[in-house]
Short mmCIF file of C-alpha atoms in Angstrom, two decimals:
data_model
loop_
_atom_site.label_atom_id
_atom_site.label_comp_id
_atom_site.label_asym_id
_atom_site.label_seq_id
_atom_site.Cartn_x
_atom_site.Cartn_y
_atom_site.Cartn_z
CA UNK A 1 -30.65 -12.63 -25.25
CA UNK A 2 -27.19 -12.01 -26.33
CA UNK A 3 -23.97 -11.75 -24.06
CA UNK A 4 -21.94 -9.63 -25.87
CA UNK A 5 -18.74 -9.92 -23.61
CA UNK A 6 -18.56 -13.62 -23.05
CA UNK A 7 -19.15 -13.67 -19.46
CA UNK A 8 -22.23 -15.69 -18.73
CA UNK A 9 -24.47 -12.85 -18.35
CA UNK A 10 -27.27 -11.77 -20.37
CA UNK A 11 -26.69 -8.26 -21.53
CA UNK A 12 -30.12 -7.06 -20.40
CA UNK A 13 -29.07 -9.02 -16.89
CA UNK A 14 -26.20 -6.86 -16.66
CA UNK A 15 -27.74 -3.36 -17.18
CA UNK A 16 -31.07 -3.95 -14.83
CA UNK A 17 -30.91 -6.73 -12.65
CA UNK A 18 -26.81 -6.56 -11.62
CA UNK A 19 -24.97 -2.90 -12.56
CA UNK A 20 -22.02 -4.16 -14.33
CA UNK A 21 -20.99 -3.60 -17.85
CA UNK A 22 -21.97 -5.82 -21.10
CA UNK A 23 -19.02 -4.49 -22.65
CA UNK A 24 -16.61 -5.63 -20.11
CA UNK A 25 -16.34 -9.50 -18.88
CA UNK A 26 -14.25 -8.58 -15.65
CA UNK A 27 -14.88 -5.56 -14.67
CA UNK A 28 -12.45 -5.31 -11.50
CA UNK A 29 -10.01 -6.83 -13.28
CA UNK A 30 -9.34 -10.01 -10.55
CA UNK A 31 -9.32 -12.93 -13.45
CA UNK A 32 -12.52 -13.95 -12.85
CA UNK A 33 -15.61 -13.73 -14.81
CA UNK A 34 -18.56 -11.42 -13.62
CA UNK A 35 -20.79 -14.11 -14.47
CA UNK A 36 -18.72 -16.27 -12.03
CA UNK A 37 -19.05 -13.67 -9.29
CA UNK A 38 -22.49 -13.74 -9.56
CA UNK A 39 -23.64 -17.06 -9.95
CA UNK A 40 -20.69 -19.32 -8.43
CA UNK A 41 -19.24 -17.40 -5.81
CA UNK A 42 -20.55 -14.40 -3.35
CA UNK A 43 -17.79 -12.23 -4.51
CA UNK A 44 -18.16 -8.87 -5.78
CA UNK A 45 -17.55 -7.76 -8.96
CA UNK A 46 -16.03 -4.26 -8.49
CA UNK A 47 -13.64 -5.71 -5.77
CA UNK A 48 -10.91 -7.51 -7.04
CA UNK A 49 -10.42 -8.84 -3.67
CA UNK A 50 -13.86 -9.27 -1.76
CA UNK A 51 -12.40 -10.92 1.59
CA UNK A 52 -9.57 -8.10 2.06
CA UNK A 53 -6.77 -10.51 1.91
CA UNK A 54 -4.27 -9.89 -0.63
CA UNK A 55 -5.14 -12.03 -3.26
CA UNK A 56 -7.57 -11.26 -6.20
CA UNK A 57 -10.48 -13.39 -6.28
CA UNK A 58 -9.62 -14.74 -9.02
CA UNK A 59 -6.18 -16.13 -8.20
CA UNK A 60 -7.77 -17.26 -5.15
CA UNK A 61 -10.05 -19.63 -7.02
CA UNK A 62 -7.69 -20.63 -10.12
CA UNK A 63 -4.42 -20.70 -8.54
CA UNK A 64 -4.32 -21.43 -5.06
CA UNK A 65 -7.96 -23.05 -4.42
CA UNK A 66 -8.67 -20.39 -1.59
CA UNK A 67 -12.33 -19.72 -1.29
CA UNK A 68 -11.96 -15.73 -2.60
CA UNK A 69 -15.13 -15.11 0.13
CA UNK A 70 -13.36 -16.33 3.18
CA UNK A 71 -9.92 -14.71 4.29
CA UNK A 72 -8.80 -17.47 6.47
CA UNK A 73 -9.51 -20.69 4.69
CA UNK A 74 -7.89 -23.19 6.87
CA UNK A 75 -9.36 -20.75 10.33
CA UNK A 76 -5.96 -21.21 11.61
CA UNK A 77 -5.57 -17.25 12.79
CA UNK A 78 -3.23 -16.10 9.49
CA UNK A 79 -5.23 -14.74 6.73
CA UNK A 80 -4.64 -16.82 3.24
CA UNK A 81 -2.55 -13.76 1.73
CA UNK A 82 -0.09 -13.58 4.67
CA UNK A 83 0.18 -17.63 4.01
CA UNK A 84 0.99 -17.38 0.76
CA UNK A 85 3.90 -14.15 1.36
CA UNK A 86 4.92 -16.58 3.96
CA UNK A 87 5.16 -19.84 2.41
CA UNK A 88 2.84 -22.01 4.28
CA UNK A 89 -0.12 -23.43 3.39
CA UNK A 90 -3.95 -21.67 4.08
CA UNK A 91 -5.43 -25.14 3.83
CA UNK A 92 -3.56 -26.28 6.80
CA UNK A 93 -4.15 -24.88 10.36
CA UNK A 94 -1.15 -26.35 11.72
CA UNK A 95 1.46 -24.04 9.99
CA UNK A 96 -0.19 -21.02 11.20
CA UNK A 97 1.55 -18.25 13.54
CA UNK A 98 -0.72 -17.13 15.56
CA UNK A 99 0.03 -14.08 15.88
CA UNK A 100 -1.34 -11.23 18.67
CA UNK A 101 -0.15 -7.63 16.80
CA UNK A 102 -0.20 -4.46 19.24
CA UNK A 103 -3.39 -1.80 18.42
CA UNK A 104 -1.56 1.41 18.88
CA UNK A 105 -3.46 4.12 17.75
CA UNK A 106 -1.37 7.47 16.48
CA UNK A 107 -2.12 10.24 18.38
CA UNK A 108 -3.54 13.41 17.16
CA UNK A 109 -3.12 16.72 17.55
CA UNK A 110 -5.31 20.06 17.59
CA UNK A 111 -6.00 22.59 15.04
CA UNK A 112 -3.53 24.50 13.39
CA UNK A 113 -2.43 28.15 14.74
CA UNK A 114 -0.69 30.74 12.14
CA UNK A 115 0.93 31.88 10.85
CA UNK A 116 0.74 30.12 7.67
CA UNK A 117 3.50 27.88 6.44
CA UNK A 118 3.90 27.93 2.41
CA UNK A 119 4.38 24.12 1.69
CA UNK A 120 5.42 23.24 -1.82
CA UNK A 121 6.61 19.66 -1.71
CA UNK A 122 5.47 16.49 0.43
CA UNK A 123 7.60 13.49 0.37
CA UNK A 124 5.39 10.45 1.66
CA UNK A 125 6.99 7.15 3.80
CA UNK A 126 5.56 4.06 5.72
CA UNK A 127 6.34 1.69 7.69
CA UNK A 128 4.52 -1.73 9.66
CA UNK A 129 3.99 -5.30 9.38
CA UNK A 130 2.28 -6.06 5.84
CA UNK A 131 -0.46 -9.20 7.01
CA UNK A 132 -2.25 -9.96 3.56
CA UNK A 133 -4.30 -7.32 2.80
CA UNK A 134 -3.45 -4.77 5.23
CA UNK A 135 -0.78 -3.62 7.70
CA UNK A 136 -0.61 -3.76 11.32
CA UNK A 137 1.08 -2.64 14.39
CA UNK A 138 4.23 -3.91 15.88
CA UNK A 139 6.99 -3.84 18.48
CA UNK A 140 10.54 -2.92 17.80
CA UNK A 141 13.73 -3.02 19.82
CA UNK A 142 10.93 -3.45 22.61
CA UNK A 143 8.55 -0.57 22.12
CA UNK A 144 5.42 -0.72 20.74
CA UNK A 145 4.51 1.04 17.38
CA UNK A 146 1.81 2.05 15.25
CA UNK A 147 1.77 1.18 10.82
CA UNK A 148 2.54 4.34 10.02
CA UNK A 149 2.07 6.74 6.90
CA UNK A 150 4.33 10.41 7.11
CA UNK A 151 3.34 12.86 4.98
CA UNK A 152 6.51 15.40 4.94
CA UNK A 153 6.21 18.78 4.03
CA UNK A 154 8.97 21.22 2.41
CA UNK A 155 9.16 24.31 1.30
CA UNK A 156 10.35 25.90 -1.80
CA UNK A 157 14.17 25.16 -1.03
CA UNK A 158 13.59 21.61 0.18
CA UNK A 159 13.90 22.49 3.80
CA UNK A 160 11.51 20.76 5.86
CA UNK A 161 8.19 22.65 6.88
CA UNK A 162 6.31 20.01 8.92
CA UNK A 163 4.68 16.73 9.27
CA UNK A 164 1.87 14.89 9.40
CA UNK A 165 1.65 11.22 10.67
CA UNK A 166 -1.12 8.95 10.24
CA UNK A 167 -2.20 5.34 11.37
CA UNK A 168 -1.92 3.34 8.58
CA UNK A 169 -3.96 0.42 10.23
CA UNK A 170 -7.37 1.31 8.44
CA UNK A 171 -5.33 0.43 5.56
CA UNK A 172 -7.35 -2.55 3.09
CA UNK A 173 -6.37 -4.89 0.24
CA UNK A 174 -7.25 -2.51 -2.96
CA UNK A 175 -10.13 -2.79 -4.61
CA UNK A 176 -9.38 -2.24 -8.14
CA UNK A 177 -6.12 -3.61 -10.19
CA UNK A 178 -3.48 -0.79 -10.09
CA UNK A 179 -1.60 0.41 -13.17
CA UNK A 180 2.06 1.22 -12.78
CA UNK A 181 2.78 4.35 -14.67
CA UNK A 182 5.81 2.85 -15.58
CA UNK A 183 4.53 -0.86 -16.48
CA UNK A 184 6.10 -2.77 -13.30
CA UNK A 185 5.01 -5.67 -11.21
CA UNK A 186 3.08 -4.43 -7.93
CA UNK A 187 3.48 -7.13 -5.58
CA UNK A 188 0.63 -6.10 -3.10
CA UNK A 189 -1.33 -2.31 -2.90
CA UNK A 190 -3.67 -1.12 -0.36
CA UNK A 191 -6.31 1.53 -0.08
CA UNK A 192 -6.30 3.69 2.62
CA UNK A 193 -8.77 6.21 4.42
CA UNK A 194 -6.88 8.29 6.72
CA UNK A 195 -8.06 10.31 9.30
CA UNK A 196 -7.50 11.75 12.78
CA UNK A 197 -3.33 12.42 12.22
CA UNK A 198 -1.29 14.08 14.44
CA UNK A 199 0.03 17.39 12.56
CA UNK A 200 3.01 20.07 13.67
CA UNK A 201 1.94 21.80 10.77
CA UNK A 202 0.75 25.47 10.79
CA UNK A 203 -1.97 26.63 8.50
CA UNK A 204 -2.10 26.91 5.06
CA UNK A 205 -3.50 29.80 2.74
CA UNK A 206 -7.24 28.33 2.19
CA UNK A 207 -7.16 30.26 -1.53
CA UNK A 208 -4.08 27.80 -2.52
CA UNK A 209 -5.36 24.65 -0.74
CA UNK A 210 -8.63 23.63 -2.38
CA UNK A 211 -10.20 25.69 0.66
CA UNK A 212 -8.48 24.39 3.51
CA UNK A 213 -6.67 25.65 6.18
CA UNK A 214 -5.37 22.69 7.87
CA UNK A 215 -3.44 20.36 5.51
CA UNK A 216 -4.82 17.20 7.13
CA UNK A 217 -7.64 18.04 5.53
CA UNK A 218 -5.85 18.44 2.45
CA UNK A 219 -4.61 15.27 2.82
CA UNK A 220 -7.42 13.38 3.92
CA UNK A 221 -9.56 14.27 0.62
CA UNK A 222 -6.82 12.78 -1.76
CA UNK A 223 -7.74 8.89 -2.00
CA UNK A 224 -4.15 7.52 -1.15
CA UNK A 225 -2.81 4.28 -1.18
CA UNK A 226 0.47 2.96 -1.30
CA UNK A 227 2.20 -0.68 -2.92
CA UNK A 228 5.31 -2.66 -3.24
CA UNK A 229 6.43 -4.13 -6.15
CA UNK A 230 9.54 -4.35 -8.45
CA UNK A 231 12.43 -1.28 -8.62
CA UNK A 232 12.50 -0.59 -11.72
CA UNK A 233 12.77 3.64 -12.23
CA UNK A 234 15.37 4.16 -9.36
CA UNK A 235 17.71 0.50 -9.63
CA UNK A 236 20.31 2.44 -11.54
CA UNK A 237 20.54 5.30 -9.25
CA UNK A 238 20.57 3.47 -5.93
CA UNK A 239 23.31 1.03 -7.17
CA UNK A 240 25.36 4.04 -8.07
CA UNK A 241 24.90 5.98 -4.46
CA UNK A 242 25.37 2.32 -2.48
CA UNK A 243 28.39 1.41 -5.02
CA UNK A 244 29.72 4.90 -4.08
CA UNK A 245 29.33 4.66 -0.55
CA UNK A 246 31.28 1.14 -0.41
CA UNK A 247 28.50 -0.93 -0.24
CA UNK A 248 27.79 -4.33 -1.74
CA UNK A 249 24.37 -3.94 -3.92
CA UNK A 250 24.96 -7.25 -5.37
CA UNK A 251 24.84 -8.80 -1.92
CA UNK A 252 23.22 -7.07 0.14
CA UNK A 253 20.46 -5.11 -1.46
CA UNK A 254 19.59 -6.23 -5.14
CA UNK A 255 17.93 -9.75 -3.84
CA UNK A 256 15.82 -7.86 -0.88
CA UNK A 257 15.00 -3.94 -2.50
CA UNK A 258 11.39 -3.56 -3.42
CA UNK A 259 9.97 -0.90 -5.35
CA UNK A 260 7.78 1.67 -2.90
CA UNK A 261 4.32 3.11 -5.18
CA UNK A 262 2.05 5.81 -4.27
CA UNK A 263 -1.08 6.15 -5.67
CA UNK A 264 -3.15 9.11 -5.82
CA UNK A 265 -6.49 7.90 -7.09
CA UNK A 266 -6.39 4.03 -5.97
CA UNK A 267 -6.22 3.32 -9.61
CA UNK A 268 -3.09 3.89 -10.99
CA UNK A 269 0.39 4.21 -8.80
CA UNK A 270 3.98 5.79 -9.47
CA UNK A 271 7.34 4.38 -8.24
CA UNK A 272 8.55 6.79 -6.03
CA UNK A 273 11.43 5.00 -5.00
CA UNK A 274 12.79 2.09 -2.51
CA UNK A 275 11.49 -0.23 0.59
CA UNK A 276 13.15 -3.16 2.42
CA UNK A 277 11.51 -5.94 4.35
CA UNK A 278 12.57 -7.62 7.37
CA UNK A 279 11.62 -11.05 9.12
CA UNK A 280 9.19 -10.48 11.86
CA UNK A 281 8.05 -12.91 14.62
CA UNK A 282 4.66 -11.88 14.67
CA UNK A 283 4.60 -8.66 16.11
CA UNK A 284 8.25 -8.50 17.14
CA UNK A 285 9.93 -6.75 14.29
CA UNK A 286 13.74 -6.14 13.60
CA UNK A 287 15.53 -4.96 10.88
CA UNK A 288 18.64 -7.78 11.61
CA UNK A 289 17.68 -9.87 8.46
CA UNK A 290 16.13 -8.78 5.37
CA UNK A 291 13.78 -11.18 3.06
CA UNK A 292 13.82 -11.34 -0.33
CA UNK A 293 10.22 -10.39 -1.69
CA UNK A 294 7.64 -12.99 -2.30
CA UNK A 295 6.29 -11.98 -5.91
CA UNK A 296 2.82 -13.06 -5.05
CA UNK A 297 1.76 -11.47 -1.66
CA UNK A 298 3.96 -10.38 1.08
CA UNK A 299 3.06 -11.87 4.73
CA UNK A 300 3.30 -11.39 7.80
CA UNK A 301 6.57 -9.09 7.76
CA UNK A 302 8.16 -6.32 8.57
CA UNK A 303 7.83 -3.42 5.74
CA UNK A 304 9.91 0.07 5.64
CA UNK A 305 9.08 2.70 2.27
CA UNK A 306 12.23 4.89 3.19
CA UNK A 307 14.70 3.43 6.10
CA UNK A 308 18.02 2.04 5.34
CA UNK A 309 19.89 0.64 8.58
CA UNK A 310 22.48 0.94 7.33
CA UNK A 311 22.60 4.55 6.09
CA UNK A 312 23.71 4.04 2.59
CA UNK A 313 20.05 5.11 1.12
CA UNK A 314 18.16 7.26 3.15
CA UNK A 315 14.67 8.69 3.08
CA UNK A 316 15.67 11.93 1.16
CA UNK A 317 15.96 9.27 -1.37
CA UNK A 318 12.32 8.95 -1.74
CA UNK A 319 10.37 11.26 -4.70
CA UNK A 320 9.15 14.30 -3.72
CA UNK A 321 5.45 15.77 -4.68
CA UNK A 322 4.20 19.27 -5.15
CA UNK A 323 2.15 19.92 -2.95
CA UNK A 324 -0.47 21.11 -6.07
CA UNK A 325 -0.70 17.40 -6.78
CA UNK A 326 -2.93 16.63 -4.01
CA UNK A 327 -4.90 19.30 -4.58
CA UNK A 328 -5.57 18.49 -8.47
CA UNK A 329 -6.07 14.90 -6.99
CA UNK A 330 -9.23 15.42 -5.14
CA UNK A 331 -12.25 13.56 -6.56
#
């Protein structure tokens, strides 16, 4: 029987016995083969990272002899992606922090009253300790916090209509390879499934909203997720605005700025604009000394998509959406 894409399946093997595609030798796009998946590891092909932990499955195998089943190789308490952001080693124990994070849910809220609000933008931020493959809760200048997602909504004049906040601790290493619209290096991305967020938003014209009245509902049927990477779109324009303001961007931004990416469909994501990261100490977060961005996985750290201590970029900095976007983004 033939194997038409090289990948140590039989075609006929691929169509009835396993679902994935004789046309395609990787089909979640991790670096390794589906015939590998199969019959070497218990990793699954449409997963790109099967244990959740921030590294593909197949980087896990060829590059840093992780087992790509097994989140916690060395069972020291840090998960092998948070090792690797960190610079220690997930074949030792010893080098672990092991950390205790806060689980701080975000409260909700009840349904909406009118009258209805008219939304036309939504400008989208997080914040929270990035662990791997997903992000958890923390402490700051000694109160406890939830990972956070804010969905901020505007009207047609920019002026701020209401919000919507939403845990972002569900949040999972993605499953499938992003694109960047724009071509960049995405450091680390994460699907999330929100639900339950706490809304001061009124309701919403059903007719205009894909039939919904309350816009977390809106929101909750657009598959999100959100990524850091390399700033690529907005470098020139933030170097101008901290240059302007009399800050250093040489010193004290260029070696730490990330790129923050939004993705609409988990499958492809768009540079919306900047993030910083901070060292952590486990839980206890602090934005007193930024890191400069590990290029493979970022680990146990603190993470901000729109928060500038300093004051020279500010959230308002961050691209706005229409709010039709979500709408034309629903599966």
């Amino acid at each position: 029987m033939p194997d038409t894409d090289g990948d140590g399946l039989e075609d006929g093997e691929e169509i009835f016995t396993h679902g994935t595609d004789p046309l395609d030798p990787d089909m979640d796009d991790d670096g390794a083969l589906d015939g590998e998946e199969i019959d070497d590891w218990p990793t699954d092909t449409r997963n790109r990272d099967t244990d959740g932990d921030g590294l593909s499955d197949g980087d896990e195998v060829y590059l840093y002899g992780t087992d790509p089943a097994n989140s916690d190789d060395d069972g020291g308490v840090s998960n092998d992606g948070a090792e690797i952001g960190s610079d220690t080693d997930p074949l030792d124990a010893s080098d672990d922090a092991a950390c205790v994070y806060p689980d701080n849910l975000t409260q909700t809220s009840a349904e909406p009253a009118g009258p209805d609000v008219v939304p036309v933008y939504v400008r989208v931020r997080w914040e929270g300790i990035v662990n791997g493959g997903n992000f958890e809760d923390f402490s700051i200048a000694g109160s406890n916090r939830s990972a956070r997602i804010f969905f901020d909504f505007l009207g047609a004049a920019q002026i701020p209509v209401c919000s919507i906040i939403y845990d972002l601790s569900s949040s999972r290493s993605a499953h499938a390879v992003w694109a960047a619209n724009g071509g960049e290096d995405l450091y680390d991305s994460f699907d999330l499934t929100l639900s339950n967020g706490f809304s001061d938003c009124n309701t919403v014209n059903p007719t205009n909203h894909s039939g919904f009245s309350d816009l977390r509902d809106l929101v909750e049927a657009v598959p999100w997720g959100v990524g850091f990477g390399s700033l690529s779109q907005h470098a020139a324009s933030y170097e101008s605005k901290v240059t302007n303001a009399k800050g250093n961007w040489a010193l004290d931004y260029e070696p730490y700025i990330l790129g923050a990416y939004l993705s609409l469909d988990q499958r492809s994501a768009t540079e919306i604009g900047w993030a910083l990261g901070y060292e952590a100490a486990c839980e206890l977060a602090s934005t007193d000394q930024k890191i400069e961005p590990n290029t493979f996985a970022l680990g146990e750290e603190y993470f901000e998509a729109g928060n500038d201590p300093a004051g020279l970029l500010e959230h308002t900095d961050l691209d706005l959406l229409f709010v039709f976007e979500l709408v034309d983004a629903i599966p």
